[in-house]
Short mmCIF file of C-alpha atoms in Angstrom, two decimals:
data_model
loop_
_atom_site.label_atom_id
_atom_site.label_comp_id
_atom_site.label_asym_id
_atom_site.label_seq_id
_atom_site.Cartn_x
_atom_site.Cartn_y
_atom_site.Cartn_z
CA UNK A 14 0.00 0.00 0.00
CA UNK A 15 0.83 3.43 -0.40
CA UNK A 16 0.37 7.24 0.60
CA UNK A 17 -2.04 8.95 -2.26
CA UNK A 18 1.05 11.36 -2.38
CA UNK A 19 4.05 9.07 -3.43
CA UNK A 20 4.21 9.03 -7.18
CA UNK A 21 6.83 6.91 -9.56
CA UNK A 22 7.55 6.21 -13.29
CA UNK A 23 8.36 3.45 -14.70
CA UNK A 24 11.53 3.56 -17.45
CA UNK A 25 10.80 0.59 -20.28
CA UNK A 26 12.23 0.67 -23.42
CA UNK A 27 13.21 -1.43 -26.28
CA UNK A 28 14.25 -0.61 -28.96
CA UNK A 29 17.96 -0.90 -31.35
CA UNK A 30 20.33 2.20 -30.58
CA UNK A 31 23.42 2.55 -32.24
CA UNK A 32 27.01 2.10 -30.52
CA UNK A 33 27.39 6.07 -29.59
CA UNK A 34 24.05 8.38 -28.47
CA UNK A 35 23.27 10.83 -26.52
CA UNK A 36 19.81 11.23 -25.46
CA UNK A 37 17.93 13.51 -23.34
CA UNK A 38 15.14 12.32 -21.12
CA UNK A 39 12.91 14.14 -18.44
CA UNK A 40 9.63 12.64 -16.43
CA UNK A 41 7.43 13.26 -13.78
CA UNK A 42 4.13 12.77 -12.19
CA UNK A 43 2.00 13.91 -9.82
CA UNK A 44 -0.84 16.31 -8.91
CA UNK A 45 -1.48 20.42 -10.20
CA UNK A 46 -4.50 22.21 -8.12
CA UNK A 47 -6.14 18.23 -6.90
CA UNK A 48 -5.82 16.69 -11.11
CA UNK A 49 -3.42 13.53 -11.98
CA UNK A 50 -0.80 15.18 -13.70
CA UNK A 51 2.54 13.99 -15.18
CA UNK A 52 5.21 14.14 -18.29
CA UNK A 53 7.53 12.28 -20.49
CA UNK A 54 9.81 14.37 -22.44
CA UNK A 55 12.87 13.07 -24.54
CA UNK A 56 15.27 12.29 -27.87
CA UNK A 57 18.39 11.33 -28.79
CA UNK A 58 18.31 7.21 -28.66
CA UNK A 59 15.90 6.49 -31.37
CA UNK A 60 14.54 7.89 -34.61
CA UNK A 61 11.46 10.01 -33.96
CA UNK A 62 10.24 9.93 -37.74
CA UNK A 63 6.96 7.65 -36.94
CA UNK A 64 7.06 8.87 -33.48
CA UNK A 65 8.67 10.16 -29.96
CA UNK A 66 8.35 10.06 -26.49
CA UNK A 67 6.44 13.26 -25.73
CA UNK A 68 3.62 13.18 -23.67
CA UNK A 69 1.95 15.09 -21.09
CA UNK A 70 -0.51 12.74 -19.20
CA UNK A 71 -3.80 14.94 -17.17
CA UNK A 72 -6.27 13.20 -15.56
CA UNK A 73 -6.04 9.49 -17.62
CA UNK A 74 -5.46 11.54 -20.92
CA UNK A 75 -2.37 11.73 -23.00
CA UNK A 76 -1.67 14.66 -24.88
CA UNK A 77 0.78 14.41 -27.88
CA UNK A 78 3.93 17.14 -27.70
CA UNK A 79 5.56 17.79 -30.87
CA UNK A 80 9.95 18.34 -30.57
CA UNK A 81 11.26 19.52 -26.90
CA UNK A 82 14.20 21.26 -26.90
CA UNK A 83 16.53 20.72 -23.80
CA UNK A 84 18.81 23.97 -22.68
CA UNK A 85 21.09 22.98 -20.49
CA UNK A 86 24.15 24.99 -19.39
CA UNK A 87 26.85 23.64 -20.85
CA UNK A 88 29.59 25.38 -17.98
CA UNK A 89 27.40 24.05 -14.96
CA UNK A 90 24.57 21.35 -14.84
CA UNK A 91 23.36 22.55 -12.13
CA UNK A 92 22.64 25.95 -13.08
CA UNK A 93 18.47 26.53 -14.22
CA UNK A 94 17.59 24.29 -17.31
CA UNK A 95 14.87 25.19 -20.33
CA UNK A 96 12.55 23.20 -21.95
CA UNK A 97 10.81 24.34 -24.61
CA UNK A 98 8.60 22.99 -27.44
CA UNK A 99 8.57 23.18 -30.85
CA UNK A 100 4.69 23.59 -30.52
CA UNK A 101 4.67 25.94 -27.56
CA UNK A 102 3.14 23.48 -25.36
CA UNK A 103 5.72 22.84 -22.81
CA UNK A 104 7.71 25.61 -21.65
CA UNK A 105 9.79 25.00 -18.50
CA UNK A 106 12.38 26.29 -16.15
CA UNK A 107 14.01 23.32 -14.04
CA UNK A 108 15.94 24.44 -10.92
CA UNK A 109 18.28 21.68 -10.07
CA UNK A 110 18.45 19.89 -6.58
CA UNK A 111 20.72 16.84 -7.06
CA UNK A 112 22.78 15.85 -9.81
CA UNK A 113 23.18 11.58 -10.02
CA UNK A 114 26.56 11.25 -11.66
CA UNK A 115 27.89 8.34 -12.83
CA UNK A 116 30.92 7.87 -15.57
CA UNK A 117 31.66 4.26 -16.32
CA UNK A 118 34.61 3.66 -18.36
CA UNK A 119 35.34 0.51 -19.61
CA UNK A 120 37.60 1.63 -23.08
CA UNK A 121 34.98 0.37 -25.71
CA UNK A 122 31.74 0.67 -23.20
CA UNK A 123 31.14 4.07 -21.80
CA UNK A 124 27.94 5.72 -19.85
CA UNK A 125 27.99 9.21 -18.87
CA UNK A 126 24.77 10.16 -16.78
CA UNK A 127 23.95 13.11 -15.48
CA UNK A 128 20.87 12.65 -14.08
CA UNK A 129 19.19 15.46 -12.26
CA UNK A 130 16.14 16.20 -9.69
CA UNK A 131 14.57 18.95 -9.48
CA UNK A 132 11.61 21.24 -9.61
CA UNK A 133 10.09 22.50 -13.05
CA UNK A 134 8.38 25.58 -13.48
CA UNK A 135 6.10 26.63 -16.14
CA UNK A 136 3.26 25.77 -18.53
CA UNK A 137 1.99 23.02 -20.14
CA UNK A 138 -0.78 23.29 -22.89
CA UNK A 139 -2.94 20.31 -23.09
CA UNK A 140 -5.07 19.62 -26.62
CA UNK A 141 -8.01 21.44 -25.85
CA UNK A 142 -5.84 25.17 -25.04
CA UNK A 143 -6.16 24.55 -21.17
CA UNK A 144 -2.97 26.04 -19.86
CA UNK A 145 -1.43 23.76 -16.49
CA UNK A 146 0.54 25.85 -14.42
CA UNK A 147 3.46 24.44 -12.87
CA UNK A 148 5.15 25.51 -9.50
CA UNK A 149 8.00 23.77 -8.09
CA UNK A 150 6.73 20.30 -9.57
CA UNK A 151 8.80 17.59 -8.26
CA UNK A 152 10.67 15.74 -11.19
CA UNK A 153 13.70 14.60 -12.80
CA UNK A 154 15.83 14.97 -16.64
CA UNK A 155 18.80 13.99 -17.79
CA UNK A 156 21.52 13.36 -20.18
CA UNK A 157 23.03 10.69 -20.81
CA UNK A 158 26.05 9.79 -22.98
CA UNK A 159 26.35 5.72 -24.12
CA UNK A 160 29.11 3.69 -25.97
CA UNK A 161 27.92 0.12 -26.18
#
């Protein structure tokens, strides 16, 4: 059993990704003003032609994001992050708490995480025009470099 207010994601993925990548992924989940709320946000490991990874769930509803755009500061991950949308539907500040570093080097296999929590700030737009506004929403994004 537990508390109505513990919340987690669940990362599964398959899929054929190529020896070097770097992708970019973000989630969270929760509840904005007493509605289910959450967000998958990503690229970099997979071709997006058909489709990506970009969703914001509200209340048992997905709604379809087109491109997100991850601005991170390249001379300190820690400093505020943006998110934005090619569509204008997800526009976020992320204030960094904790960075999860990890840098595995075994000469021909590599992983580089950086793998942050934090709180995002913004809006999301779901299908319909309703704006969600964001404060502090608990949550987590990330790059990660592979060689496998």
């Amino acid at each position: 059993d537990f508390d109505d207010d513990v919340w987690g994601v669940l990362d599964w993925g398959r899929g054929r990704w190529t020896y070097k990548n770097t992708w970019y992924w973000g989630s969270g989940s929760g509840s904005v003003d007493g509605h289910l709320f959450g967000f998958n946000i990503g690229y970099g490991f997979t071709d997006r032609t058909p489709a990506s990874e970009n969703v914001i769930f509200y209340d048992g509803k997905i709604h379809k994001l087109d491109d997100i755009e991850f601005c991170i500061p390249e001379d300190d991950i820690m400093k505020n992050w943006k998110f934005t949308s090619s569509d204008g539907r997800f526009e976020m500040d992320f204030q960094p708490v904790v960075d999860r570093f990890s840098d595995t080097n075994a000469l021909i296999i590599r992983s580089k995480q950086h793998q942050v929590f934090g709180y995002f700030t913004g809006d999301a737009k779901l299908d319909d025009g309703t704006i969600i506004h964001l404060d502090r929403f608990p949550a987590f994004a990330e790059k990660v470099y592979n060689r496998y």
